[in-house]
Every structure is written in C-alpha cells, then in structure tokens.
C-alpha cells in the first residue's frame, strides 16, 4: 500500500484523502514555477512569439519570465492549482488503496495489472471532478503579464465565469478526454512505479522504510511517469489553452502538432516536466506519509481522551 508499513493499521479513508490533498497542495506550492515553465515551453511554437520573447530551457524560461513579467508570474494560476489538488489528489491518491482492495477482494500483494487498473480508475475519477480547475490553471499559466499585451483573465473566479459565459460548460470541461488519458497514465505509472520500487528496495533490504527510501522511490516514479505521459500532457496543455475553433478536437490538436512541428513537439518541456514530477513526487509522498501519520496519532489521542 502507498505510504504504509506492513505493520501499520490502515488509516480511515477520510484520513487518506485529507492527507493526500494537503500533501499535494504543499508539493504544488514548492514546484509550481517548474510547472509554469513547462506550460510555457509546451505552448511555444503554437503561435507567434509575443514581443519577440522566446524561451530556452527550463531555467532560461524561469529567468526570462522573472525578467519580463516579474517573479509573481511564476505563480500564475496557483489558486486554481491548489483548488485542483484539493479535488484531484484527494481522489486519485487517497482512494488508490481502497480501489486496489476492491478489485482484489481485500487480498494482499495484488499483481501489477490490478495496481494499474486501480491507478487508471482513480485517475479518471479525479479528472471528472477537477477538470474545470485544471483548465483555469493552464490558461493562467499560459497568459503573459506584459505591458501592452491584453490578458484573458484577471482573477480565478472571473476566469470560471468568463469561460462559462463564453464557452459554456463544455469550455470548463475542455480537454477532458486527453486529460483523462494523461492522468490515467500518470496515476497508474506514478503510484504503481512508486509501489514497485519501494517494495523492491524493502524486499532486498537496500534501505529501511524511511525518508531515503521514499525519496528514491518517488524520484524513480517521477522519471518513468514523465517519459510515458509527456506526449499526452503536451496535447492536453495546448488543447485546453486554445481559443474556441483553433482545434476541432484533441486528436486534431495532436495531428496539427505532428504535421507542423514534428514528433519532437510531443516532448516539448520534457526537462521541466521531469524536474517538476520528480520533485513533486518527492515532496508529495514524503508529506503524505508524515501528514497521514500525524493525523492518525491525533485521532488516537482524541479516542483515548474520549
């Protein structure tokens, strides 16, 4: 089970969901500039550059944004990002063990296919709840804060209203299909790889179940996840950020990228994606375990007091 020692008593579902949401928010705050740089690199080449600005590499993108738009630009869309994690991570990570147990009938040591199925299930479920927050987050990260350049949105709630008024409910759930595909891939790869790496480390007694073990497992999961999910992530980002009518569908968006920019376009922003996922996984999984254990200790103290 993710984040549990064999001797641990499984925490209640509410504790796991709350811990996952809180840990994901912490991870988002720490790694958000890398995510913003990834979005800017992914949409580069989609249209002509504004004011001659061109991004080169993750750290070059970050320095260019700070120089031209100020440090606050790195956190464009953070409010929507935190809203997303509260809805999203609490479901995709918090429900993972329970869904896995559901598919196995409560048996221990489930196979890889069961773990993949559980990861795909919770990833797809989470998108259905959190898609509007992801659309707003991506659009905020994509818009530039430059003098003389019009901004699409001035605030998070205004963005939700504007999208609903101009694009309807379909606008808020724009890119749901590529996002479900992407997050099913990310979730099953991330959680399953973390599970398998951690179990292998413990089985061969390379490390004990502590911080270094969690760090190595999370970092490895981040790399594998980035390799598998990057093409879908680029299509998702471009499609959700596109104005109405630019692409007929997510598949049309992918085809346009392939024909106009070549196959390497699908791996635009790979380095920031890896840096972000690797660091995000480390912060999230470490925070998840600590918050969950702290909540369990608090719960036991309350029960003893009562």
GROMACS .gro file of N, CA, C and O in nm, residues 191-247:
model
  228
  191UNK      N    1   0.186   0.584  -0.916
  191UNK     CA    2   0.158   0.506  -0.795
  191UNK      C    3   0.210   0.364  -0.805
  191UNK      O    4   0.267   0.311  -0.709
  192UNK      N    5   0.193   0.302  -0.922
  192UNK     CA    6   0.239   0.163  -0.938
  192UNK      C    7   0.392   0.157  -0.934
  192UNK      O    8   0.450   0.070  -0.868
  193UNK      N    9   0.459   0.251  -1.004
  193UNK     CA   10   0.605   0.251  -1.004
  193UNK      C   11   0.658   0.278  -0.863
  193UNK      O   12   0.754   0.213  -0.818
  194UNK      N   13   0.596   0.372  -0.793
  194UNK     CA   14   0.636   0.402  -0.654
  194UNK      C   15   0.620   0.276  -0.568
  194UNK      O   16   0.710   0.239  -0.492
  195UNK      N   17   0.506   0.211  -0.581
  195UNK     CA   18   0.479   0.087  -0.507
  195UNK      C   19   0.586  -0.018  -0.535
  195UNK      O   20   0.642  -0.079  -0.443
  196UNK      N   21   0.614  -0.042  -0.664
  196UNK     CA   22   0.705  -0.149  -0.703
  196UNK      C   23   0.849  -0.120  -0.663
  196UNK      O   24   0.921  -0.209  -0.615
  197UNK      N   25   0.895   0.005  -0.685
  197UNK     CA   26   1.032   0.041  -0.647
  197UNK      C   27   1.049   0.030  -0.496
  197UNK      O   28   1.148  -0.027  -0.446
  198UNK      N   29   0.953   0.081  -0.421
  198UNK     CA   30   0.961   0.077  -0.275
  198UNK      C   31   0.962  -0.067  -0.225
  198UNK      O   32   1.042  -0.103  -0.137
  199UNK      N   33   0.873  -0.150  -0.280
  199UNK     CA   34   0.868  -0.291  -0.238
  199UNK      C   35   0.998  -0.363  -0.271
  199UNK      O   36   1.046  -0.446  -0.192
  200UNK      N   37   1.057  -0.334  -0.388
  200UNK     CA   38   1.183  -0.398  -0.426
  200UNK      C   39   1.296  -0.357  -0.332
  200UNK      O   40   1.378  -0.440  -0.291
  201UNK      N   41   1.301  -0.227  -0.298
  201UNK     CA   42   1.404  -0.178  -0.205
  201UNK      C   43   1.391  -0.246  -0.068
  201UNK      O   44   1.490  -0.291  -0.010
  202UNK      N   45   1.268  -0.258  -0.019
  202UNK     CA   46   1.246  -0.319   0.112
  202UNK      C   47   1.269  -0.470   0.108
  202UNK      O   48   1.324  -0.528   0.202
  203UNK      N   49   1.229  -0.533  -0.003
  203UNK     CA   50   1.244  -0.679  -0.014
  203UNK      C   51   1.391  -0.720  -0.017
  203UNK      O   52   1.429  -0.821   0.042
  204UNK      N   53   1.473  -0.640  -0.087
  204UNK     CA   54   1.616  -0.670  -0.094
  204UNK      C   55   1.696  -0.603   0.018
  204UNK      O   56   1.820  -0.608   0.017
  205UNK      N   57   1.624  -0.539   0.110
  205UNK     CA   58   1.685  -0.476   0.229
  205UNK      C   59   1.795  -0.377   0.192
  205UNK      O   60   1.899  -0.369   0.258
  206UNK      N   61   1.770  -0.300   0.083
  206UNK     CA   62   1.865  -0.196   0.043
  206UNK      C   63   1.854  -0.074   0.133
  206UNK      O   64   1.953  -0.005   0.158
  207UNK      N   65   1.732  -0.047   0.179
  207UNK     CA   66   1.704   0.063   0.271
  207UNK      C   67   1.590   0.021   0.362
  207UNK      O   68   1.516  -0.073   0.332
  208UNK      N   69   1.575   0.093   0.471
  208UNK     CA   70   1.458   0.072   0.556
  208UNK      C   71   1.347   0.164   0.508
  208UNK      O   72   1.368   0.252   0.424
  209UNK      N   73   1.226   0.144   0.562
  209UNK     CA   74   1.109   0.222   0.518
  209UNK      C   75   1.112   0.361   0.581
  209UNK      O   76   1.039   0.389   0.676
  210UNK      N   77   1.199   0.447   0.527
  210UNK     CA   78   1.213   0.581   0.582
  210UNK      C   79   1.236   0.681   0.469
  210UNK      O   80   1.215   0.649   0.351
  211UNK      N   81   1.280   0.800   0.503
  211UNK     CA   82   1.290   0.910   0.407
  211UNK      C   83   1.374   0.878   0.283
  211UNK      O   84   1.329   0.903   0.171
  212UNK      N   85   1.498   0.823   0.296
  212UNK     CA   86   1.575   0.792   0.175
  212UNK      C   87   1.504   0.695   0.080
  212UNK      O   88   1.508   0.712  -0.042
  213UNK      N   89   1.437   0.596   0.137
  213UNK     CA   90   1.361   0.500   0.056
  213UNK      C   91   1.248   0.570  -0.019
  213UNK      O   92   1.227   0.547  -0.139
  214UNK      N   93   1.175   0.656   0.051
  214UNK     CA   94   1.065   0.730  -0.010
  214UNK      C   95   1.118   0.823  -0.120
  214UNK      O   96   1.054   0.839  -0.225
  215UNK      N   97   1.234   0.884  -0.094
  215UNK     CA   98   1.292   0.977  -0.191
  215UNK      C   99   1.327   0.904  -0.322
  215UNK      O  100   1.290   0.949  -0.431
  216UNK      N  101   1.400   0.793  -0.312
  216UNK     CA  102   1.441   0.717  -0.430
  216UNK      C  103   1.320   0.665  -0.506
  216UNK      O  104   1.313   0.674  -0.629
  217UNK      N  105   1.222   0.611  -0.433
  217UNK     CA  106   1.101   0.557  -0.497
  217UNK      C  107   1.024   0.665  -0.571
  217UNK      O  108   0.979   0.645  -0.684
  218UNK      N  109   1.008   0.779  -0.506
  218UNK     CA  110   0.931   0.889  -0.566
  218UNK      C  111   1.003   0.947  -0.687
  218UNK      O  112   0.940   0.979  -0.788
  219UNK      N  113   1.136   0.962  -0.679
  219UNK     CA  114   1.211   1.019  -0.790
  219UNK      C  115   1.208   0.926  -0.911
  219UNK      O  116   1.190   0.970  -1.024
  220UNK      N  117   1.224   0.796  -0.887
  220UNK     CA  118   1.215   0.699  -0.995
  220UNK      C  119   1.078   0.698  -1.059
  220UNK      O  120   1.066   0.692  -1.183
  221UNK      N  121   0.974   0.708  -0.977
  221UNK     CA  122   0.837   0.712  -1.029
  221UNK      C  123   0.815   0.836  -1.114
  221UNK      O  124   0.748   0.831  -1.217
  222UNK      N  125   0.875   0.948  -1.073
  222UNK     CA  126   0.861   1.072  -1.150
  222UNK      C  127   0.922   1.063  -1.288
  222UNK      O  128   0.865   1.111  -1.386
  223UNK      N  129   1.040   0.999  -1.299
  223UNK     CA  130   1.106   0.986  -1.430
  223UNK      C  131   1.026   0.896  -1.524
  223UNK      O  132   1.000   0.932  -1.640
  224UNK      N  133   0.986   0.780  -1.476
  224UNK     CA  134   0.910   0.686  -1.559
  224UNK      C  135   0.778   0.750  -1.604
  224UNK      O  136   0.737   0.738  -1.720
  225UNK      N  137   0.713   0.819  -1.514
  225UNK     CA  138   0.586   0.884  -1.545
  225UNK      C  139   0.602   0.991  -1.652
  225UNK      O  140   0.520   1.002  -1.744
  226UNK      N  141   0.708   1.070  -1.643
  226UNK     CA  142   0.731   1.176  -1.741
  226UNK      C  143   0.752   1.119  -1.880
  226UNK      O  144   0.697   1.171  -1.978
  227UNK      N  145   0.831   1.013  -1.892
  227UNK     CA  146   0.858   0.951  -2.022
  227UNK      C  147   0.728   0.903  -2.088
  227UNK      O  148   0.704   0.924  -2.206
  228UNK      N  149   0.642   0.840  -2.008
  228UNK     CA  150   0.519   0.781  -2.062
  228UNK      C  151   0.411   0.886  -2.090
  228UNK      O  152   0.341   0.881  -2.192
  229UNK      N  153   0.399   0.985  -2.002
  229UNK     CA  154   0.285   1.077  -2.009
  229UNK      C  155   0.313   1.207  -2.083
  229UNK      O  156   0.218   1.280  -2.114
  230UNK      N  157   0.438   1.238  -2.114
  230UNK     CA  158   0.471   1.369  -2.172
  230UNK      C  159   0.396   1.400  -2.301
  230UNK      O  160   0.343   1.511  -2.317
  231UNK      N  161   0.387   1.308  -2.401
  231UNK     CA  162   0.314   1.342  -2.524
  231UNK      C  163   0.169   1.380  -2.500
  231UNK      O  164   0.118   1.478  -2.557
  232UNK      N  165   0.101   1.304  -2.414
  232UNK     CA  166  -0.040   1.335  -2.385
  232UNK      C  167  -0.051   1.466  -2.309
  232UNK      O  168  -0.144   1.544  -2.329
  233UNK      N  169   0.048   1.494  -2.222
  233UNK     CA  170   0.047   1.616  -2.142
  233UNK      C  171   0.059   1.740  -2.230
  233UNK      O  172  -0.009   1.840  -2.209
  234UNK      N  173   0.144   1.733  -2.332
  234UNK     CA  174   0.162   1.847  -2.423
  234UNK      C  175   0.033   1.873  -2.500
  234UNK      O  176  -0.012   1.988  -2.513
  235UNK      N  177  -0.029   1.767  -2.553
  235UNK     CA  178  -0.156   1.783  -2.626
  235UNK      C  179  -0.263   1.840  -2.534
  235UNK      O  180  -0.338   1.931  -2.572
  236UNK      N  181  -0.271   1.788  -2.413
  236UNK     CA  182  -0.370   1.837  -2.315
  236UNK      C  183  -0.352   1.985  -2.288
  236UNK      O  184  -0.448   2.064  -2.288
  237UNK      N  185  -0.227   2.027  -2.265
  237UNK     CA  186  -0.198   2.167  -2.234
  237UNK      C  187  -0.237   2.258  -2.350
  237UNK      O  188  -0.303   2.361  -2.331
  238UNK      N  189  -0.198   2.221  -2.471
  238UNK     CA  190  -0.228   2.306  -2.587
  238UNK      C  191  -0.378   2.312  -2.615
  238UNK      O  192  -0.432   2.418  -2.648
  239UNK      N  193  -0.444   2.199  -2.603
  239UNK     CA  194  -0.587   2.196  -2.635
  239UNK      C  195  -0.668   2.276  -2.533
  239UNK      O  196  -0.757   2.352  -2.569
  240UNK      N  197  -0.635   2.262  -2.405
  240UNK     CA  198  -0.709   2.335  -2.302
  240UNK      C  199  -0.682   2.485  -2.309
  240UNK      O  200  -0.768   2.567  -2.277
  241UNK      N  201  -0.563   2.525  -2.353
  241UNK     CA  202  -0.528   2.666  -2.361
  241UNK      C  203  -0.578   2.731  -2.489
  241UNK      O  204  -0.582   2.853  -2.499
  242UNK      N  205  -0.618   2.653  -2.589
  242UNK     CA  206  -0.654   2.708  -2.721
  242UNK      C  207  -0.787   2.783  -2.717
  242UNK      O  208  -0.879   2.744  -2.645
  243UNK      N  209  -0.799   2.891  -2.795
  243UNK     CA  210  -0.927   2.961  -2.807
  243UNK      C  211  -1.026   2.876  -2.887
  243UNK      O  212  -0.984   2.786  -2.961
  244UNK      N  213  -1.157   2.905  -2.873
  244UNK     CA  214  -1.256   2.825  -2.946
  244UNK      C  215  -1.230   2.826  -3.097
  244UNK      O  216  -1.203   2.930  -3.156
  245UNK      N  217  -1.233   2.707  -3.157
  245UNK     CA  218  -1.218   2.696  -3.302
  245UNK      C  219  -1.078   2.669  -3.352
  245UNK      O  220  -1.060   2.637  -3.470
  246UNK      N  221  -0.977   2.684  -3.267
  246UNK     CA  222  -0.840   2.661  -3.314
  246UNK      C  223  -0.818   2.515  -3.349
  246UNK      O  224  -0.754   2.484  -3.450
  247UNK      N  225  -0.868   2.426  -3.266
  247UNK     CA  226  -0.860   2.282  -3.292
  247UNK      C  227  -0.999   2.221  -3.287
  247UNK      O  228  -1.081   2.258  -3.203
   0.00000   0.00000   0.00000
